[in-house]
Amino acid sequence: MSTNPSMLNVHLVPHTHDDVGWLKTVDQYYYGDRNNIQHAGVQYILDSVIDQLQKDPARRFIYVETAFFYRWWKQQNQSTQRIVTQLVNEGRLEFINGGWCMSDEATTHYSAVIDQMTLGLRFLNDTFGECGRPRVAWHIDPFGHAREHASIFAQMGYDGFFFGRLDYQDKARRMKTKEMEMLWRASESLTPPLADLFTGVLPNGYNPPEGFCWDQSCDDAPIRDDPDLEDYNVDEIVQKFLNASYRQAGFYKANHIIMTMGSDFQYENANLWYKNMDKLIKYVNALQAKGSKVNVLYSTPSCYLQELNLANLTWPLKTDDFFPYADDAHDFWTGYFTSRPALKLYERLSNSRLQTCNQLEVLGGPKSKSGPFGEGDSDTMKRAMGVAQHHDAVSGTEKQHVAYDYARRLATGWAHCEVLVRNSLAILSGSEAPRVFCENLNISVCPLTESSHKFSMNVYNPLGRTVSWPVRLPVNGSVYSVTDANGRAVDSQVGNVFISLKCTCYIYDMKSSCLLPLLINNKSVLLYVFKFLKVTFDETTGLLSSLTNLETNQTIQLTQNFYWYNASAGNNKESPQTSGAYIFRPNSSDPFVINKTAETQIVTVSSTVQEVTQWFSPWVSQVVRLYEGHRELELEWTVGPVPVADGLGKEVITRLDTDIKSSDYFYTDSNGREVLERRKDYRPTWELKQTEPVAGNYYPINSRAYIKDDKHQLTVVTDRSQGASSLYNGSLEIMLHRRLLYDDYRGVGEPLSEPGDFSDGLVARGRLLLTFTPPDTAADVHRPLAQGMVLQPLLSFQDGTPSANTKLEFSGLQTDLPPAVHLLTLSQWDEDTVLIRLEHQYQAKESKTHSQPVTVNLQKLFSTLDVLGASEMSLGANQWKEDMDRLQWNTSKPLPLSAKDPSPWEVTLNPMEIRTFLLRVRQL
Amino acid sequence: MSTNPSMLNVHLVPHTHDDVGWLKTVDQYYYGDRNNIQHAGVQYILDSVIDQLQKDPARRFIYVETAFFYRWWKQQNQSTQRIVTQLVNEGRLEFINGGWCMSDEATTHYSAVIDQMTLGLRFLNDTFGECGRPRVAWHIDPFGHAREHASIFAQMGYDGFFFGRLDYQDKARRMKTKEMEMLWRASESLTPPLADLFTGVLPNGYNPPEGFCWDQSCDDAPIRDDPDLEDYNVDEIVQKFLNASYRQAGFYKANHIIMTMGSDFQYENANLWYKNMDKLIKYVNALQAKGSKVNVLYSTPSCYLQELNLANLTWPLKTDDFFPYADDAHDFWTGYFTSRPALKLYERLSNSRLQTCNQLEVLGGPKSKSGPFGEGDSDTMKRAMGVAQHHDAVSGTEKQHVAYDYARRLATGWAHCEVLVRNSLAILSGSEAPRVFCENLNISVCPLTESSHKFSMNVYNPLGRTVSWPVRLPVNGSVYSVTDANGRAVDSQVGNVFISLKCTCYIYDMKSSCLLPLLINNKSVLLYVFKFLKVTFDETTGLLSSLTNLETNQTIQLTQNFYWYNASAGNNKESPQTSGAYIFRPNSSDPFVINKTAETQIVTVSSTVQEVTQWFSPWVSQVVRLYEGHRELELEWTVGPVPVADGLGKEVITRLDTDIKSSDYFYTDSNGREVLERRKDYRPTWELKQTEPVAGNYYPINSRAYIKDDKHQLTVVTDRSQGASSLYNGSLEIMLHRRLLYDDYRGVGEPLSEPGDFSDGLVARGRLLLTFTPPDTAADVHRPLAQGMVLQPLLSFQDGTPSANTKLEFSGLQTDLPPAVHLLTLSQWDEDTVLIRLEHQYQAKESKTHSQPVTVNLQKLFSTLDVLGASEMSLGANQWKEDMDRLQWNTSKPLPLSAKDPSPWEVTLNPMEIRTFLLRVRQL
C-alpha cells in the first residue's frame, strides 16, 4: 500500500491502548483475569494481532506498552519469536513510544520517567535491534501534557509525538485554525532543536471515527458485502467513511490524515478489525477508478509523520504546556494531581531506593547480586517503578485494589533490592553482620534502635554531593554517645543526627536509660531563630506569622493554615460533574477553614533543631521545624482520617498567605525540572473562558512551586506530586489530601475514598520545605534542596559495635560533583558496562553562580571503578548519540551546535542538559 | 491424544452453539451485526476456529449449524477451503448434527424437519464427502425432546444423540441412578433397532463445568502459569478440575465422561479457549506421573460415543419422550407450543408451498427454473424453511424483529418458487398466459376474482391422492357457472368449490352481478346434518352441544367454548416466574370464560356447506362449518387483538368438554407422526411431583390430539403446532393465542406481545377439524385428514377463458398412491436424479385396514418421468442405505430384519416406515 500525492491520504493506524493497571492490575490485564471488572486480556491481543498480521503483508499494527510485550514475549516459543522478529523487520509490527508504560505526565518525576522509558526501550533494542526502535512518542491517554515530557522525548530521539487529550477550548480553536499539529519547543534552556518535538493532536482522542469501531467491544455495523445475505451495506459505509475523511481533513494542514483504529484493550480478536478494514480499504479505494480522490491505507504514526515531514509545511510553535486538561466547562482533570497522596509519596521514595540500589549494584560489583545475603536484583524494582509511572498508577486514578497492587510491587521490588544492598554494603564495608532497614521510621518504629543499647547506623547518600540530612530515631534511652566513622563525637540529641557523606557509619552508644521528658510546653516561646532563618508565630492564633531571611535581612508576613474544599456531589445546576479521582470540582470557590487557630506545643528547642507542633483538629496537625545549618523551614503535615460522616467529600489544602506582590502569577515545575510561569484565569495560547475559578487554576507540581515579586520569592519544595495554585495575590495553596464520596464518571467506577489501615480513612503525612530568598538566588537553594528530597539517604542498622576490620566509611565518587551537576543515573548495564547520566540541574539564567556550562571528567569520577571507555547515547540509551538523526521541521532556523567537549573524557553540560553515557568499566 | 482404559477419561468437546436467529436475525448473527443486542458474529467464529485448529493437531472442534457454515464457506478462497477440507479429513473439524439448523422439537412437523436435515447434510456431503457426514445428533438447546425426532435421527443413520435440557426432576433422578445415558426406542411401529437411538444427557446443559468457561464472553479465571507474574493458579485450577471430573463421573456409567467446552456463540476468539484448554490438559495429565488417574483430552461427541460403545455396557431403555420440559417447579416451558400462532401457521403453509414447488420442479423439468416467467428456484425456499425450523424460529421464542425476518424469508422463498411454479404450470398446461396467486384469500381478498367476469382457477394438489378441498373465493357477482377441466358443471355456490385431482383447472363464468345477501340470520336453525355428521347447538348458549357420527350412530355431548388463562406477572409467593414466550404459567388453574354464551349467525345453508358464525366477544369469534361429503367438523376460530389494557396478559384456549370417559388420559402426536399417550399429573419414567397443575400438563401437538374411551374418540386435527392438554375427564383444551406483558427471563428479553398490522395486537385465525369415531377407525379418518391439512392445494388464477390448446388437467402420478402411502418428498436432486420419499402413514395396529405392509412400484409412479434406476438412501439422503452401519447397543436383542422387497422396483413399506430413494429419471 502506498500514499498518493494527488489524493487525500487516510492513514489507518491499527492500535490497542493497554493500561498497565487501572481497573485491574497489570497482571490481571495481561492474563485477562477478572474480566467481570473489565473485559481485557493482553496476552490474547498479542496472540491475535500476530496471527492476523501474518495473513496479509499490507496489514500494520503498532504496539506501545513494553511492560506487556515483555510478559508476552518471554512466553513465546522460538518459532513465534522468529515470526514476530520478521514482522518487526518488515515494519508490519512497529513499536511506538516503547517505554515500560505510557507514563502519567502530571504526577511523575523526570528521573523515574527516564528510567521507565529506558527499561522499555532497552528491551526492544536488545530483542529487535534498530528495527525495534520507536520513532514516535505516543501519549494518547494521559490527562494533560507536560513540557518536560516533550523535552525528554526529543532528547530520546523521537521524531514526533501524538496525543489525544487537550483542553476542549484549545482543541476547538486548533481545529478551526488548523493548528492540530505543531512544533513544541519544550525547553527554555536547551538549544533548539534539542528539545523541539513535532506534536500532533489526534482527531478522535485515540478512537476511530464514529461508526468505524470494529472491535469485539464495539457495536458498529460490520461491512456486509455478500449480496446474497440481508442488509448489504457497502455503499452506505463507504460514503460515510468518505464524509468522515473530508470532515477531518478540514482540521489539518496536509493532504494526509491519521485515524486511530482502536481503543482500550482492543484487538483481542484482531480478525474483526482487520477483516472489516480490509473490506473498507478495498471498497473505498475501488472508487478511485470512478474519480474518487480518497486513498486509504494501513499505516503507522511514523509513516504518517514521515509524510507530514515530506510535505514541507510550516508548523505553529508551542512553548507552554497542556495543563490543566478539561473536557468540558466544569470538568477539570486537576484532582488527580493530588489523588492518593500516600501512593504518590511511596512511589517517590521507591525511586530514591531504586537509585540507591542501582548505584550499590555498580559499586558493589557482581557479588552484590549474589552474595552473603542471597540473590538480589534491581530488575524487579525497575519493573515495579516502570508500571508505577503509568498514567493510572502514580496518578492515583486506579481502583483501590490496583493501588494496593502497585504498592505491593514496589515493596517486592525493594525486597529484591534490599538483598542486593545488603550484599553490596557487606562487600563495601567488609562486614557480613546482619543489617536491618527500619521501614517504619516515619511512624517512629524501629525495633532494633528501640531495644539495643549499642548499635551502628549506616547512611548511604545517593546524591553526588555531601548533604546534611536530619535523622530521627526512636530509642529507649535518653542519652547516647554518637560517633561518626572517624570516631568523632557527633553533636546530636536523641532523634537527630546529621550526616554529610556518601556512605558512612554512625555508632550509637546509650549512656542513660532513663527517659527525659521530651515535651516542653511553653506557649509563649513562639519565636524561632537559627543562623539562616527566623520564624514567628502569631500568639493568638498559633499560626505562622512571618519569615525572615537572616542572610538578606528580608522579612515577609506569612500566614499558613489548612482548609477543605467541599467536593461537588454533582447535584448542582451548572453540571452533574462530581469531584473524583480525576476531577477536582469544589462546590464553592471558598474553602472551609479547618480551624482559625492552632493549638501549639513547643516540642524541642535545642542547638540542632527547634520544633513546634500545631493541632488544628483531631485529623489535621503539623510540626514546624527549623534545623541548624539549614536554609529551609520544614512543615510536616499530617492529614487524616478525613471525616466524611457529614456526607461531604473533602479536598484538603494548605494555603500560604504572604505579602509578596505576586499578582496573578505563580510558578510550577514540570516533572521536577524546568519551571513554567502560570497566571490565574489565563492560558498563553488561547482566550480562556474560565468556568471553574478554583479547579481551572490548579496545576501539577512535582517538586516545587513558588510565588515572587521583584524582591521576594517564597518557594515550596514538596516530597511528592501535588496540585497547587495561587488564587490570590501573595497566596500559594497546595492540595494535600482528598477523600471523596462519588465516582467522577471517567471510568474508574469508585469514589476516591482510601480506607487506610483501620478502614476509617487514610492518614497521609508529608513535608513541605519553605525557602524564602530574593528571586535571583532562589534556585541556588531550591535546586539542591529538591534533589535532596528526591534522593534520600538510605539508613540501615546493625546491632552492637562494628567488628574491628569493618570499613566505616566509603565513597563511590572520587570527589563531590560540581554544584551544578546532578548524578541522575548510575546503573549496571552489562557485565562490563555502566550507564551513567549526568545532569545540569540549573535552568539557563536562573542562577548567576550555577547557570553556566560545567565540565566533568568521566574518567575521574569513581573511586572503585576504572573507566576504560565512554560512549555517549541518546537519553533513552537505545541509540548512540552520533547515530541520532531526527526529522527536521520548518519552524526553527538552523542553530549553531553547542560547543564541543574539551576532550573525550571531559564532558561539558549546559543548563538543563542531561548527557547519557555507557561506560566500559573494570572494578578496581 | 488418546484415551486410557485404566483412567477416568475426560472428553473435552470444544463447541459453539449458534442459533440461526433468536435475538438477532440469522444474517445479523452471521455477520456480527447489531452486537448491541447480543455480541455474536458467526463469520468470526469460523475464521477463528479454523486458525486455531491449525496451530495444534490435537485440537478438535465440532460444528453444527450448516446454515451458517454454508454462508461462511462460500465466502472463503480456495486456499482456506483446502485447509478446512484437510481439517475435516483429519477429524480435527467434525460436523455434528449437520442439519441446516438445530430444529425445534415441539413445534416442527416431521416433513420440514427431514427437509432441513437433508438440506444441511447434502451440503456437507457434496462439500466434504464421507468425512463430512455427521454421526451424532446434537440437540443441546431445544426445550424438550420429541420421540419422533429421535426416530428420524435413527433413520438418518446417526449413532447417537445428545441433548442438554430435560425436566429437572427427571435429571435429578437420572443422575442418582446413573441413567443419564440410555437407549431411546423411538417408535412403537418400526422394528428395532430401526428407530433405536443411543441418547445421552449432557452434564451441564451444553456449558462447561463451573469455573472453566474461557470464552471472551465469560469471566472465569484464565490459567496463569507464569510464576514470574502475580496470581499463579495452576495448582488450584487443576484440583478444581479433578474435583469436577470425579463429581461428574459419579452420574455416568462408563469411565469416559464428556464436557461441553463452549456455549452460545462462543469461540469468536477461539484462542482464549484453546490456549487455556491446552494448559489444562498439559497440567492435569502431568499429574499422571504422580499417580493421578484422570486423563483429559480433546475429543468430539462421536469419539466419546465410540468409547461408550466399546465399553460394552447395558443401557436403560426409554420409550416415551421428554415433554414437557421444566427447569424449576414453576417454570414449565409449555408456552412456546403456542407462541406466535400466525408464524407457526405461515411456516406450515410454507412447507406445503415448498413441497408443491419441489414437485413442480420435477414435473416441469429444467425449464421450470428458467422459463417464460424468468428465473425461479426452490433453493431459496428450502433455505428459508431450513432456518424456520430452528428452535427459536417456528417455536415463537425469538424477538419480534427476528420473527418478521423469518416470515420475510419465507415470503422471499415463495417469490422464487412462484416463478418456478409459473414456469412449470406454463409447461404443463401449454399456456403462458399470466397467472396470479391470491395470497390473501384468508381475508377474502383477490383482486382478480373480485373484478373479473370470467376467470379460471388452477388447483395443484401436492398429495399423492385425490382429495376434496373446499375453496372460498371473494367475487363480485352472485351467480357463476363453474366448469371443471372436462367442461362439466361443478356443483358449487359462490365461495365453494371442490377439487379432487393433482392438477386441474376450473373455469368461473359470472352469470349475475347483483349481490345476493349472503347472511341468513335465523337463530332457531341450530341443527346441522350432512351425510356423515350431525351437529347440534345449545339454543340458550349458542355453543355446540352434541356431535353424532351418522355412520356409527354414536352421539357425544360436546360443549366448546373459549377461555383465557391470566398469565402470571411473576408477583406471587411461590415463584417470581412470569408467563412469556417460552414459559406458560397461569396465575390460577381456572381460566376465565370469554363469554358463557355466543351470539350465533347462520351464514350459509346449502347443499355443499353449512356454516354458523359464533361471536364471543369483539376479539373472539368462530365459524362452525360442515361440508357435504366430509367427515370432519371445521371450527374456524379468530382470536385477537387480545386486549391487554386491563394489565393482564392472556393465554387464550378453546376447550372441548364431552362425556367421553377419558379419565386422565389423552393423546398427542409427535412432530405430526406417531401418537403418544399422555396422562394428567404423571410421567411414565419417574414419580412426578406436580407443581403446576395446568402448565405442567401441557404437551405440544403438531397435527392432532385426541381423547377416547372404549367406544368414542374425539380427534382434533390442527392446522399448526399448538399446546394442548386434558385437565378433566372428557375434556380437551388447545391453546390458540397468547399475548403477554412480561419477559420470562429465558433470554429473549421482551414480552410476547405481537403488535399485528395495526399495533393493537395480532389477530390470529385458524382451523380445528373435529372427527368423532370409534377408536378403532379413528386413524382411517384423521391420518389422511391431517396430511391434507399439511399439504394444501395451491390455487392460481388466470383472467378470461383459457386458450384453446391449454391443457386443463394434468397428473404427475400415473395413479393415486395406495391409501396407506404418503408421498413425503418429490424433489429434483441433480440434473438426472430425483429424490423421493414414500411413507407409510399409519402406525402399527392403529387401523385394521391400513396398518399393513404396502408395496409400491417405483417404476410405475410417474406419468411424465421414465424411472431408469432407483437407489435406496438413508432418510437424510446422505448415505446409500446399504452403507448404513450404525453402532449396536446392548439393550435390544438382535431382531429379524424386515422382509425383503418383492423386486428391485417394488418396495414394501411397513407401518410408519419412510423409504428414501434417489431415482434416475428421464423426462418423457
mmCIF file of N, CA, C and O in Angstrom, chain A residues 540-594:
data_model
loop_
_atom_site.group_PDB
_atom_site.id
_atom_site.type_symbol
_atom_site.label_atom_id
_atom_site.label_comp_id
_atom_site.label_asym_id
_atom_site.label_seq_id
_atom_site.Cartn_x
_atom_site.Cartn_y
_atom_site.Cartn_z
ATOM 1 N N THR A 540 -1.874 34.703 69.198
ATOM 2 C CA THR A 540 -3.315 34.494 69.360
ATOM 3 C C THR A 540 -3.795 33.261 68.610
ATOM 4 O O THR A 540 -4.514 32.434 69.136
ATOM 5 N N THR A 541 -3.344 33.172 67.376
ATOM 6 C CA THR A 541 -3.884 32.090 66.540
ATOM 7 C C THR A 541 -3.000 30.850 66.563
ATOM 8 O O THR A 541 -3.453 29.754 66.239
ATOM 9 N N GLY A 542 -1.751 30.992 66.931
ATOM 10 C CA GLY A 542 -0.840 29.847 66.872
ATOM 11 C C GLY A 542 -0.377 29.544 65.469
ATOM 12 O O GLY A 542 0.320 28.553 65.234
ATOM 13 N N LEU A 543 -0.731 30.397 64.516
ATOM 14 C CA LEU A 543 -0.312 30.181 63.134
ATOM 15 C C LEU A 543 1.007 30.878 62.871
ATOM 16 O O LEU A 543 1.390 31.798 63.597
ATOM 17 N N LEU A 544 1.713 30.453 61.827
ATOM 18 C CA LEU A 544 2.907 31.173 61.407
ATOM 19 C C LEU A 544 2.528 32.613 61.097
ATOM 20 O O LEU A 544 1.422 32.874 60.597
ATOM 21 N N SER A 545 3.431 33.516 61.401
ATOM 22 C CA SER A 545 3.099 34.916 61.119
ATOM 23 C C SER A 545 4.153 35.619 60.261
ATOM 24 O O SER A 545 3.833 36.531 59.516
ATOM 25 N N SER A 546 5.409 35.187 60.336
ATOM 26 C CA SER A 546 6.405 35.820 59.463
ATOM 27 C C SER A 546 7.606 34.931 59.266
ATOM 28 O O SER A 546 7.838 33.976 60.008
ATOM 29 N N LEU A 547 8.364 35.285 58.244
ATOM 30 C CA LEU A 547 9.572 34.554 57.882
ATOM 31 C C LEU A 547 10.626 35.605 57.547
ATOM 32 O O LEU A 547 10.353 36.549 56.813
ATOM 33 N N THR A 548 11.807 35.426 58.150
ATOM 34 C CA THR A 548 12.880 36.387 57.876
ATOM 35 C C THR A 548 14.105 35.642 57.383
ATOM 36 O O THR A 548 14.522 34.645 57.975
ATOM 37 N N ASN A 549 14.630 36.105 56.263
ATOM 38 C CA ASN A 549 15.890 35.576 55.766
ATOM 39 C C ASN A 549 16.992 36.390 56.422
ATOM 40 O O ASN A 549 17.132 37.601 56.191
ATOM 41 N N LEU A 550 17.747 35.729 57.302
ATOM 42 C CA LEU A 550 18.724 36.460 58.102
ATOM 43 C C LEU A 550 19.961 36.820 57.301
ATOM 44 O O LEU A 550 20.728 37.685 57.694
ATOM 45 N N GLU A 551 20.154 36.137 56.159
ATOM 46 C CA GLU A 551 21.302 36.493 55.320
ATOM 47 C C GLU A 551 21.034 37.795 54.577
ATOM 48 O O GLU A 551 21.906 38.631 54.422
ATOM 49 N N THR A 552 19.795 37.963 54.105
ATOM 50 C CA THR A 552 19.482 39.159 53.313
ATOM 51 C C THR A 552 18.698 40.167 54.129
ATOM 52 O O THR A 552 18.403 41.271 53.668
ATOM 53 N N ASN A 553 18.293 39.694 55.326
ATOM 54 C CA ASN A 553 17.545 40.566 56.226
ATOM 55 C C ASN A 553 16.196 40.989 55.620
ATOM 56 O O ASN A 553 15.747 42.099 55.814
ATOM 57 N N GLN A 554 15.583 40.080 54.902
ATOM 58 C CA GLN A 554 14.264 40.353 54.344
ATOM 59 C C GLN A 554 13.225 39.610 55.164
ATOM 60 O O GLN A 554 13.433 38.462 55.559
ATOM 61 N N THR A 555 12.088 40.235 55.325
ATOM 62 C CA THR A 555 11.010 39.609 56.078
ATOM 63 C C THR A 555 9.729 39.660 55.249
ATOM 64 O O THR A 555 9.454 40.645 54.577
ATOM 65 N N ILE A 556 8.979 38.550 55.312
ATOM 66 C CA ILE A 556 7.610 38.617 54.772
ATOM 67 C C ILE A 556 6.635 38.197 55.846
ATOM 68 O O ILE A 556 6.962 37.418 56.745
ATOM 69 N N GLN A 557 5.440 38.767 55.726
ATOM 70 C CA GLN A 557 4.337 38.265 56.529
ATOM 71 C C GLN A 557 3.930 36.931 55.917
ATOM 72 O O GLN A 557 3.797 36.825 54.696
ATOM 73 N N LEU A 558 3.731 35.942 56.746
ATOM 74 C CA LEU A 558 3.359 34.625 56.243
ATOM 75 C C LEU A 558 2.377 33.964 57.189
ATOM 76 O O LEU A 558 2.713 33.720 58.357
ATOM 77 N N THR A 559 1.194 33.780 56.714
ATOM 78 C CA THR A 559 0.224 33.014 57.482
ATOM 79 C C THR A 559 -0.001 31.705 56.748
ATOM 80 O O THR A 559 -0.099 31.685 55.516
ATOM 81 N N GLN A 560 -0.072 30.626 57.513
ATOM 82 C CA GLN A 560 -0.337 29.334 56.871
ATOM 83 C C GLN A 560 -1.436 28.645 57.635
ATOM 84 O O GLN A 560 -1.436 28.630 58.867
ATOM 85 N N ASN A 561 -2.404 28.088 56.891
ATOM 86 C CA ASN A 561 -3.467 27.350 57.555
ATOM 87 C C ASN A 561 -3.960 26.236 56.639
ATOM 88 O O ASN A 561 -3.542 26.128 55.491
ATOM 89 N N PHE A 562 -4.868 25.416 57.188
ATOM 90 C CA PHE A 562 -5.421 24.274 56.456
ATOM 91 C C PHE A 562 -6.905 24.496 56.191
ATOM 92 O O PHE A 562 -7.632 24.987 57.070
ATOM 93 N N TYR A 563 -7.343 24.108 55.022
ATOM 94 C CA TYR A 563 -8.730 24.318 54.586
ATOM 95 C C TYR A 563 -9.200 23.071 53.851
ATOM 96 O O TYR A 563 -8.405 22.245 53.437
ATOM 97 N N TRP A 564 -10.492 22.992 53.667
ATOM 98 C CA TRP A 564 -11.001 21.954 52.742
ATOM 99 C C TRP A 564 -12.060 22.520 51.830
ATOM 100 O O TRP A 564 -12.908 23.292 52.231
ATOM 101 N N TYR A 565 -11.932 22.121 50.579
ATOM 102 C CA TYR A 565 -12.984 22.398 49.613
ATOM 103 C C TYR A 565 -14.027 21.294 49.722
ATOM 104 O O TYR A 565 -13.696 20.116 49.875
ATOM 105 N N ASN A 566 -15.258 21.700 49.639
ATOM 106 C CA ASN A 566 -16.332 20.717 49.642
ATOM 107 C C ASN A 566 -16.467 20.158 48.212
ATOM 108 O O ASN A 566 -16.814 20.878 47.283
ATOM 109 N N ALA A 567 -16.181 18.888 48.080
ATOM 110 C CA ALA A 567 -16.215 18.250 46.764
ATOM 111 C C ALA A 567 -17.635 18.209 46.231
ATOM 112 O O ALA A 567 -18.566 17.851 46.940
ATOM 113 N N SER A 568 -17.777 18.571 44.981
ATOM 114 C CA SER A 568 -19.114 18.547 44.388
ATOM 115 C C SER A 568 -19.663 17.131 44.357
ATOM 116 O O SER A 568 -18.967 16.177 44.002
ATOM 117 N N ALA A 569 -20.931 17.017 44.750
ATOM 118 C CA ALA A 569 -21.617 15.730 44.674
ATOM 119 C C ALA A 569 -22.351 15.607 43.344
ATOM 120 O O ALA A 569 -23.071 14.642 43.099
ATOM 121 N N GLY A 570 -22.194 16.617 42.495
ATOM 122 C CA GLY A 570 -22.800 16.538 41.165
ATOM 123 C C GLY A 570 -24.239 16.987 41.117
ATOM 124 O O GLY A 570 -24.902 16.848 40.101
ATOM 125 N N ASN A 571 -24.713 17.538 42.214
ATOM 126 C CA ASN A 571 -26.137 17.869 42.261
ATOM 127 C C ASN A 571 -26.401 19.374 42.117
ATOM 128 O O ASN A 571 -27.317 19.899 42.715
ATOM 129 N N ASN A 572 -25.579 20.052 41.359
ATOM 130 C CA ASN A 572 -25.880 21.474 41.195
ATOM 131 C C ASN A 572 -26.300 21.795 39.762
ATOM 132 O O ASN A 572 -26.200 20.955 38.873
ATOM 133 N N LYS A 573 -26.738 22.992 39.558
ATOM 134 C CA LYS A 573 -27.415 23.268 38.288
ATOM 135 C C LYS A 573 -26.469 23.433 37.096
ATOM 136 O O LYS A 573 -26.858 23.184 35.960
ATOM 137 N N GLU A 574 -25.229 23.824 37.349
ATOM 138 C CA GLU A 574 -24.322 24.028 36.207
ATOM 139 C C GLU A 574 -23.978 22.721 35.492
ATOM 140 O O GLU A 574 -23.847 22.682 34.275
ATOM 141 N N SER A 575 -23.796 21.670 36.277
ATOM 142 C CA SER A 575 -23.298 20.417 35.690
ATOM 143 C C SER A 575 -23.433 19.307 36.721
ATOM 144 O O SER A 575 -23.297 19.545 37.928
ATOM 145 N N PRO A 576 -23.661 18.121 36.279
ATOM 146 C CA PRO A 576 -23.725 16.995 37.228
ATOM 147 C C PRO A 576 -22.341 16.463 37.600
ATOM 148 O O PRO A 576 -22.231 15.450 38.274
ATOM 149 N N GLN A 577 -21.308 17.150 37.156
ATOM 150 C CA GLN A 577 -19.962 16.636 37.398
ATOM 151 C C GLN A 577 -19.628 16.630 38.890
ATOM 152 O O GLN A 577 -19.815 17.618 39.582
ATOM 153 N N THR A 578 -19.125 15.504 39.338
ATOM 154 C CA THR A 578 -18.671 15.342 40.723
ATOM 155 C C THR A 578 -17.154 15.497 40.796
ATOM 156 O O THR A 578 -16.469 15.435 39.787
ATOM 157 N N SER A 579 -16.683 15.669 41.995
ATOM 158 C CA SER A 579 -15.248 15.525 42.237
ATOM 159 C C SER A 579 -14.945 14.044 42.357
ATOM 160 O O SER A 579 -15.715 13.301 42.977
ATOM 161 N N GLY A 580 -13.837 13.612 41.797
ATOM 162 C CA GLY A 580 -13.486 12.200 41.885
ATOM 163 C C GLY A 580 -11.997 12.019 41.728
ATOM 164 O O GLY A 580 -11.223 12.977 41.835
ATOM 165 N N ALA A 581 -11.602 10.804 41.448
ATOM 166 C CA ALA A 581 -10.175 10.506 41.352
ATOM 167 C C ALA A 581 -9.478 11.393 40.332
ATOM 168 O O ALA A 581 -8.332 11.805 40.524
ATOM 169 N N TYR A 582 -10.165 11.705 39.230
ATOM 170 C CA TYR A 582 -9.575 12.548 38.192
ATOM 171 C C TYR A 582 -9.906 14.023 38.410
ATOM 172 O O TYR A 582 -9.054 14.886 38.335
ATOM 173 N N ILE A 583 -11.194 14.245 38.595
ATOM 174 C CA ILE A 583 -11.723 15.599 38.513
ATOM 175 C C ILE A 583 -11.705 16.279 39.874
ATOM 176 O O ILE A 583 -12.061 15.667 40.887
ATOM 177 N N PHE A 584 -11.283 17.531 39.884
ATOM 178 C CA PHE A 584 -11.420 18.383 41.062
ATOM 179 C C PHE A 584 -12.518 19.372 40.751
ATOM 180 O O PHE A 584 -12.453 20.100 39.755
ATOM 181 N N ARG A 585 -13.546 19.346 41.572
ATOM 182 C CA ARG A 585 -14.608 20.322 41.366
ATOM 183 C C ARG A 585 -15.209 20.700 42.707
ATOM 184 O O ARG A 585 -16.069 19.997 43.248
ATOM 185 N N PRO A 586 -14.750 21.808 43.266
ATOM 186 C CA PRO A 586 -15.314 22.221 44.551
ATOM 187 C C PRO A 586 -16.723 22.775 44.350
ATOM 188 O O PRO A 586 -17.020 23.349 43.306
ATOM 189 N N ASN A 587 -17.530 22.580 45.346
ATOM 190 C CA ASN A 587 -18.893 23.106 45.306
ATOM 191 C C ASN A 587 -18.918 24.617 45.371
ATOM 192 O O ASN A 587 -19.837 25.255 44.878
ATOM 193 N N SER A 588 -17.909 25.157 46.009
ATOM 194 C CA SER A 588 -17.813 26.606 46.171
ATOM 195 C C SER A 588 -16.354 26.980 46.048
ATOM 196 O O SER A 588 -15.466 26.177 46.333
ATOM 197 N N SER A 589 -16.106 28.201 45.623
ATOM 198 C CA SER A 589 -14.712 28.626 45.493
ATOM 199 C C SER A 589 -14.081 28.928 46.847
ATOM 200 O O SER A 589 -12.873 29.098 46.939
ATOM 201 N N ASP A 590 -14.890 29.019 47.862
ATOM 202 C CA ASP A 590 -14.349 29.329 49.188
ATOM 203 C C ASP A 590 -14.190 28.056 49.999
ATOM 204 O O ASP A 590 -15.168 27.392 50.311
ATOM 205 N N PRO A 591 -12.964 27.745 50.344
ATOM 206 C CA PRO A 591 -12.768 26.561 51.173
ATOM 207 C C PRO A 591 -13.160 26.838 52.627
ATOM 208 O O PRO A 591 -13.178 27.991 53.069
ATOM 209 N N PHE A 592 -13.490 25.779 53.334
ATOM 210 C CA PHE A 592 -13.773 25.880 54.769
ATOM 211 C C PHE A 592 -12.455 25.790 55.523
ATOM 212 O O PHE A 592 -11.632 24.918 55.251
ATOM 213 N N VAL A 593 -12.305 26.694 56.493
ATOM 214 C CA VAL A 593 -11.088 26.610 57.295
ATOM 215 C C VAL A 593 -11.277 25.500 58.327
ATOM 216 O O VAL A 593 -12.379 25.301 58.850
ATOM 217 N N ILE A 594 -10.233 24.747 58.541
ATOM 218 C CA ILE A 594 -10.371 23.634 59.491
ATOM 219 C C ILE A 594 -10.383 24.174 60.913
ATOM 220 O O ILE A 594 -11.167 23.741 61.746
#
